[in-house]
XYZ file of N, CA and C in Angstrom:
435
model
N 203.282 181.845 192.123
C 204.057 181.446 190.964
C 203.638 180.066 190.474
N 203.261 179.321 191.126
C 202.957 177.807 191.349
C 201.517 177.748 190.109
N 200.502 178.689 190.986
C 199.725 178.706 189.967
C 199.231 179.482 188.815
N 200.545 180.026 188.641
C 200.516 181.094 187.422
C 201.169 179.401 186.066
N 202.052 178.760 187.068
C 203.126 177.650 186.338
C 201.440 177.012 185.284
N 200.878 176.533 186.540
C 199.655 175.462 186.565
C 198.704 176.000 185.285
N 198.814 177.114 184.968
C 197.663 177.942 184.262
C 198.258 177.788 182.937
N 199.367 178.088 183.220
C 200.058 178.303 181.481
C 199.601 176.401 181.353
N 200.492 175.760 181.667
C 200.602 174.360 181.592
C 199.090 173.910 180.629
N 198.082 174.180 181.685
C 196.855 173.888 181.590
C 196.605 174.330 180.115
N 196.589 175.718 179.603
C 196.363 176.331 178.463
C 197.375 175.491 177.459
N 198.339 175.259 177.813
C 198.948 174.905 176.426
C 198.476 173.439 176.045
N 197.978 172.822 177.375
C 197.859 171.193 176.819
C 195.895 171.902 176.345
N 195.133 172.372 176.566
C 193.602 172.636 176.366
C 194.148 173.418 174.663
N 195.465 173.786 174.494
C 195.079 174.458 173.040
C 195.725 173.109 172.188
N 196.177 172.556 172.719
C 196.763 171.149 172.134
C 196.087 170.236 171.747
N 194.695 169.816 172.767
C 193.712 169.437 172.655
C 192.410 169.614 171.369
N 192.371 171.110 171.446
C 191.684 171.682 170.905
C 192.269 171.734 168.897
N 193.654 172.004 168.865
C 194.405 172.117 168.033
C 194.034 170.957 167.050
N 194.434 169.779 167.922
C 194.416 168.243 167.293
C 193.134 167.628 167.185
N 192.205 168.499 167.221
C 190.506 167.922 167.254
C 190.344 166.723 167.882
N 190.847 166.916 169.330
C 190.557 166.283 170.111
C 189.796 166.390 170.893
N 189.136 167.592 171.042
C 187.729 167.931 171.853
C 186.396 167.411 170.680
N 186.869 167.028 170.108
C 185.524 166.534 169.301
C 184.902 164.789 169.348
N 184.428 164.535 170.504
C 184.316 163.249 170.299
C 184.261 162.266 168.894
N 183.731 163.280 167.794
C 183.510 161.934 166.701
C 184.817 161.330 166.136
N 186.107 162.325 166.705
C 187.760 162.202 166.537
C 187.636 160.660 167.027
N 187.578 160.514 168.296
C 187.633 159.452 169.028
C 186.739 158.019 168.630
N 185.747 158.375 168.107
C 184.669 157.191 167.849
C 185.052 157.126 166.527
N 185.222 157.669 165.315
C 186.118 157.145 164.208
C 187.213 156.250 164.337
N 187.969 156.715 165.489
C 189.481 156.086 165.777
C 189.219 154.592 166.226
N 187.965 154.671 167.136
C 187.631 153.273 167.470
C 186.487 151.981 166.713
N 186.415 153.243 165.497
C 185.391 152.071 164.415
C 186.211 151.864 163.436
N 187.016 150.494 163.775
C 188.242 149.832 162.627
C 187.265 149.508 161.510
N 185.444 149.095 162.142
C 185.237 148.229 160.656
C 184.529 149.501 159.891
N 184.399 150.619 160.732
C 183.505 151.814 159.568
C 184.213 152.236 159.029
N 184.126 154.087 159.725
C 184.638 154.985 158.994
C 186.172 155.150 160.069
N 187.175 154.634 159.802
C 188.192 154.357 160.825
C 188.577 155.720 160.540
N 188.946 156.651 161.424
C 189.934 157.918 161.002
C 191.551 157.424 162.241
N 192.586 157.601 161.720
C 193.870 156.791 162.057
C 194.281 158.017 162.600
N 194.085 159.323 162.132
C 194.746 160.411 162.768
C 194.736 160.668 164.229
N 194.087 159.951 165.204
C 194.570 159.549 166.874
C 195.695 158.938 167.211
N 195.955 158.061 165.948
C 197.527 157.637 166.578
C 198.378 158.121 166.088
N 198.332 159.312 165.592
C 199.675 160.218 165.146
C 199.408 161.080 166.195
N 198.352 161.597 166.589
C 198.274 162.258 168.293
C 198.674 161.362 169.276
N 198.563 160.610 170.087
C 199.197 159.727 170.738
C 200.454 159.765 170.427
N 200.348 159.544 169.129
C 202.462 159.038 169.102
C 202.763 160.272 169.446
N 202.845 161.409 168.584
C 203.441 162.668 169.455
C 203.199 162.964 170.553
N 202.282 162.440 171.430
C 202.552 162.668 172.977
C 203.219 161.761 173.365
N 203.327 160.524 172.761
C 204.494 159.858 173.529
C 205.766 160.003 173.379
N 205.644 160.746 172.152
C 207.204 161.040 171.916
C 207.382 162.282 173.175
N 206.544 163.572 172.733
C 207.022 164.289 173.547
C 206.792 164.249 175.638
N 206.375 163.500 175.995
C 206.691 162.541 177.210
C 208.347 162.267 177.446
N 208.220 161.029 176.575
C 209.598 160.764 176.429
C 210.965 161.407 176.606
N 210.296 162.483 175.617
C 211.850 163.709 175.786
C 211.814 164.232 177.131
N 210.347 164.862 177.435
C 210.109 165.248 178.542
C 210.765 164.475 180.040
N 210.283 163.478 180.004
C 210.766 162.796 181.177
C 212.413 162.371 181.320
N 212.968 162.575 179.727
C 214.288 162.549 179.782
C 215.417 163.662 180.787
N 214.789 164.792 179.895
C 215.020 166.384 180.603
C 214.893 165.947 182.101
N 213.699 166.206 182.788
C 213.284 166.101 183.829
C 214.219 165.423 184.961
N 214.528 163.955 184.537
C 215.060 163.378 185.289
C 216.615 163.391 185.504
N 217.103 164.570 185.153
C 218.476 164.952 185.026
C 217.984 165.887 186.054
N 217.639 166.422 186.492
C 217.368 167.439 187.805
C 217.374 166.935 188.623
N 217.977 167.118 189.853
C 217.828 166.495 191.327
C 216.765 167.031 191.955
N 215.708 167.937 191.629
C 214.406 168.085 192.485
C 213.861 168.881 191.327
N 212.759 168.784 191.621
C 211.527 169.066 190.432
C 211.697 171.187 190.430
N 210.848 171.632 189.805
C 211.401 173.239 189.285
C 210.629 173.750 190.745
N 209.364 173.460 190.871
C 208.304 173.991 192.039
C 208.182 173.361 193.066
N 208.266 172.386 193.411
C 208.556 171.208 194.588
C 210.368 171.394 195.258
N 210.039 170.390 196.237
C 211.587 169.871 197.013
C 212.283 168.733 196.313
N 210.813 167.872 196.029
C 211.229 166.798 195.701
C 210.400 166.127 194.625
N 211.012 165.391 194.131
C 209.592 163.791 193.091
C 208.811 163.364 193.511
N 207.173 163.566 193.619
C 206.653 162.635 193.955
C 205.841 161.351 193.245
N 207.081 160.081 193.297
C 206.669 159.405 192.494
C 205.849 158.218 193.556
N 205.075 157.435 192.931
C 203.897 156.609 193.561
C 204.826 155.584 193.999
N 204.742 154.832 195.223
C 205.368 153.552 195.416
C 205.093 152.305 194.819
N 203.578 152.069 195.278
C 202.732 151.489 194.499
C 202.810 151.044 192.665
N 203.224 149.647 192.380
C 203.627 149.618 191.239
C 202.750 147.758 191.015
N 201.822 147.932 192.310
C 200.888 146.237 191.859
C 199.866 146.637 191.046
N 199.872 145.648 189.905
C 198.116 145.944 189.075
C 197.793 144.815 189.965
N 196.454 145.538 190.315
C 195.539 144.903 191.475
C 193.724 145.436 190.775
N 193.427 144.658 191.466
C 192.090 144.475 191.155
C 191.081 145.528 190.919
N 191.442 146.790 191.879
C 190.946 148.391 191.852
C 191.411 149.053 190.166
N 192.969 148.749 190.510
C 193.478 149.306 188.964
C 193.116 149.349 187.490
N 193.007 147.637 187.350
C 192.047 147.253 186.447
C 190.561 147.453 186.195
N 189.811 147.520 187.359
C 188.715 148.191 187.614
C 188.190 149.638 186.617
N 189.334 150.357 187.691
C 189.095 152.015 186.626
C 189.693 151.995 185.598
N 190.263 151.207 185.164
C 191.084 151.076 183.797
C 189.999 150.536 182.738
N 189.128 149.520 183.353
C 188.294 149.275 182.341
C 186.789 150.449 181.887
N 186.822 150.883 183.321
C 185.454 151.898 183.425
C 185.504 152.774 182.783
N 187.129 153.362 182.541
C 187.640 154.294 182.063
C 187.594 154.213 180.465
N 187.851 152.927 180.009
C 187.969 152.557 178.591
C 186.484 152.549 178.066
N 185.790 152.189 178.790
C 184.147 151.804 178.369
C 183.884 153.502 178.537
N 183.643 153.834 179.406
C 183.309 155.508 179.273
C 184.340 156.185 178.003
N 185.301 156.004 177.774
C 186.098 156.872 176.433
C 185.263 155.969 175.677
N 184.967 154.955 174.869
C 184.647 154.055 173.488
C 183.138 154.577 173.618
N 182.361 155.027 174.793
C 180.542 155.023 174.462
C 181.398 156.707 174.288
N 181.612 157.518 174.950
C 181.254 158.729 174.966
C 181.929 159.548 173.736
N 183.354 158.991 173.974
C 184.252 160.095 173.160
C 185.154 160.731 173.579
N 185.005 160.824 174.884
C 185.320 162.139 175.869
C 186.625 161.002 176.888
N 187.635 161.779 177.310
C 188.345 161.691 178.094
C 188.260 162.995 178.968
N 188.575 162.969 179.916
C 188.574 164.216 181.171
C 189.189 165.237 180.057
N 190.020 166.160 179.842
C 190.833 166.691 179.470
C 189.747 167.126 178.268
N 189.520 166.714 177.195
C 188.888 167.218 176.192
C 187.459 167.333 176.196
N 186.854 166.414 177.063
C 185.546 167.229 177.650
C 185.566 168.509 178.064
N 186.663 169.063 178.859
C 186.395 170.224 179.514
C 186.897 171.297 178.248
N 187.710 170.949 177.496
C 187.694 171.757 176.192
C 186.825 171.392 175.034
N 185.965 171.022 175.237
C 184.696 171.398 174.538
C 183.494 171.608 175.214
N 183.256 171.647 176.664
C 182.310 172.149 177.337
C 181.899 173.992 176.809
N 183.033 175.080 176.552
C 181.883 176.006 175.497
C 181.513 175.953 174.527
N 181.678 174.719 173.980
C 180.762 174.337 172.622
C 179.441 174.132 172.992
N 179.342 173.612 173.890
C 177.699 173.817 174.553
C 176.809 172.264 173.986
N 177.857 171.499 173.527
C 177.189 170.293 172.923
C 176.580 169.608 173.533
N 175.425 168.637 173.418
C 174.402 167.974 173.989
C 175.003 166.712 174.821
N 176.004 166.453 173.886
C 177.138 165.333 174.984
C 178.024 165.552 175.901
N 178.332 166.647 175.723
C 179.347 167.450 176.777
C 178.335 167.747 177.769
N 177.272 168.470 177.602
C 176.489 168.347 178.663
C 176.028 167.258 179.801
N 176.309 166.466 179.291
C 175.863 165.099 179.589
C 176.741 164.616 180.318
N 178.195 164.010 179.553
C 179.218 163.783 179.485
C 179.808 164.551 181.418
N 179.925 165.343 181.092
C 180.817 166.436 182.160
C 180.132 165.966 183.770
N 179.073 166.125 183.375
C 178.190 166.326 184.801
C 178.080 164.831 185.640
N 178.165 163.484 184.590
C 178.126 162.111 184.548
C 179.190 161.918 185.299
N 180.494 162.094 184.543
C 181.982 161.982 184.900
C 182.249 162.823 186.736
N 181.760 163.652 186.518
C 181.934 164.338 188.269
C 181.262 164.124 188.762
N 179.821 163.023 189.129
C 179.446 162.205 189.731
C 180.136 160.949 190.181
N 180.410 160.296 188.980
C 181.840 159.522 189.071
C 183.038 159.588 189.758
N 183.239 160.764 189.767
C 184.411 160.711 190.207
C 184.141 160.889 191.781
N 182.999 161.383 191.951
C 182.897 161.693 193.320
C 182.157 160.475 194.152
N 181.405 159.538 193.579
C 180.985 158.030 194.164
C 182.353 157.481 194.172
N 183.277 157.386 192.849
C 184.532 156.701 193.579
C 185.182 156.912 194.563
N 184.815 158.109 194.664
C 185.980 158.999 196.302
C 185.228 158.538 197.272
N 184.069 158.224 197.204
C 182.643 157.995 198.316
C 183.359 156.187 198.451
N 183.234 155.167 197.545
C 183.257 154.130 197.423
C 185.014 153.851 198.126
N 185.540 154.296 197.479
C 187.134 154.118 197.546
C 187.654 154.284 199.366
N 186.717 155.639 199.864
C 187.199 155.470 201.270
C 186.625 155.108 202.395
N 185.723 154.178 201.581
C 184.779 153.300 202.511
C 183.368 153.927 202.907
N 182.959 154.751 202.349
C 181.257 155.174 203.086
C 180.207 155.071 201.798
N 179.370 154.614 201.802
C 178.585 154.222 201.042
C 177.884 155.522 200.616
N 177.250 155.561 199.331
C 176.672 156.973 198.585
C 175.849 157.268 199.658
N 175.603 158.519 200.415
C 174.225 158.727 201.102
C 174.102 157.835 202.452
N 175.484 157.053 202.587
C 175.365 156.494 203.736
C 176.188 156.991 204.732
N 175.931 156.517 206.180
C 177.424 156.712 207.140
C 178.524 155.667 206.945
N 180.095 156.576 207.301
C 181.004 155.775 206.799
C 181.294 154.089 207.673
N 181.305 153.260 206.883
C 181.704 152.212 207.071
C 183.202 151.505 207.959
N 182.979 151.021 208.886
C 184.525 150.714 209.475
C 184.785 149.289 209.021
């Protein structure tokens, strides 16, 4: 049931994505060229996800345990620390060169585009040197104590 939940979920935010031409990187690189061709229509996407967040997390938190879980699992962890900022910036520099955020890369990966190609395969390297870096063993090395 869990991952029947996970599937729908998935589909509705990938047609949401897709809907709001947000799988199209040049969406994104318009949004971030104030002095070109600025296109503003990203922050009427944004705002409606923050709105609908908002409501969302309103609902939500009137439940004493989540619909599929026992419980909340919310992070304890609430220091911006030096790691945080880190992927926060890597993260910003990879969205402003590419276009691509996780999420709308993978809904435009059957477009078959030359950046998505690129893009996809880059990012899950990434993500997997950070998992390499993050728990101490160096790329190709033995782990570090």
């Amino acid at each position: 049931m869990r991952a029947a939940w996970g599937f729908l979920c998935g589909l509705v935010f990938g047609l949401g994505l897709v809907i709001s031409g947000m799988s199209d990187p040049a969406k994104v690189l318009n949004f971030l060229d104030v002095a070109g061709s600025w296109d503003p229509s990203l922050a009427f996407v944004m705002g409606g996800a923050t709105l609908t967040a908002f409501i969302g997390y309103r609902l939500v938190w009137r439940r004493n345990t989540p619909v599929l879980e026992p419980a909340f699992d919310i992070p304890q962890n609430r220091r911006i620390d030096r790691p945080l900022l880190a992927g926060a910036l890597l993260f910003g520099i990879g969205w402003g060169i590419g276009g691509f955020c996780p999420g709308p890369a993978w809904t435009a990966l059957p477009l078959l585009a030359p950046g998505t190609l690129i893009f996809l395969p880059a990012m899950l390297a990434g993500l997997w040197l950070g998992a390499r870096i993050k728990s101490g063993r160096r790329p190709g090395g033995p782990r570090t104590a």
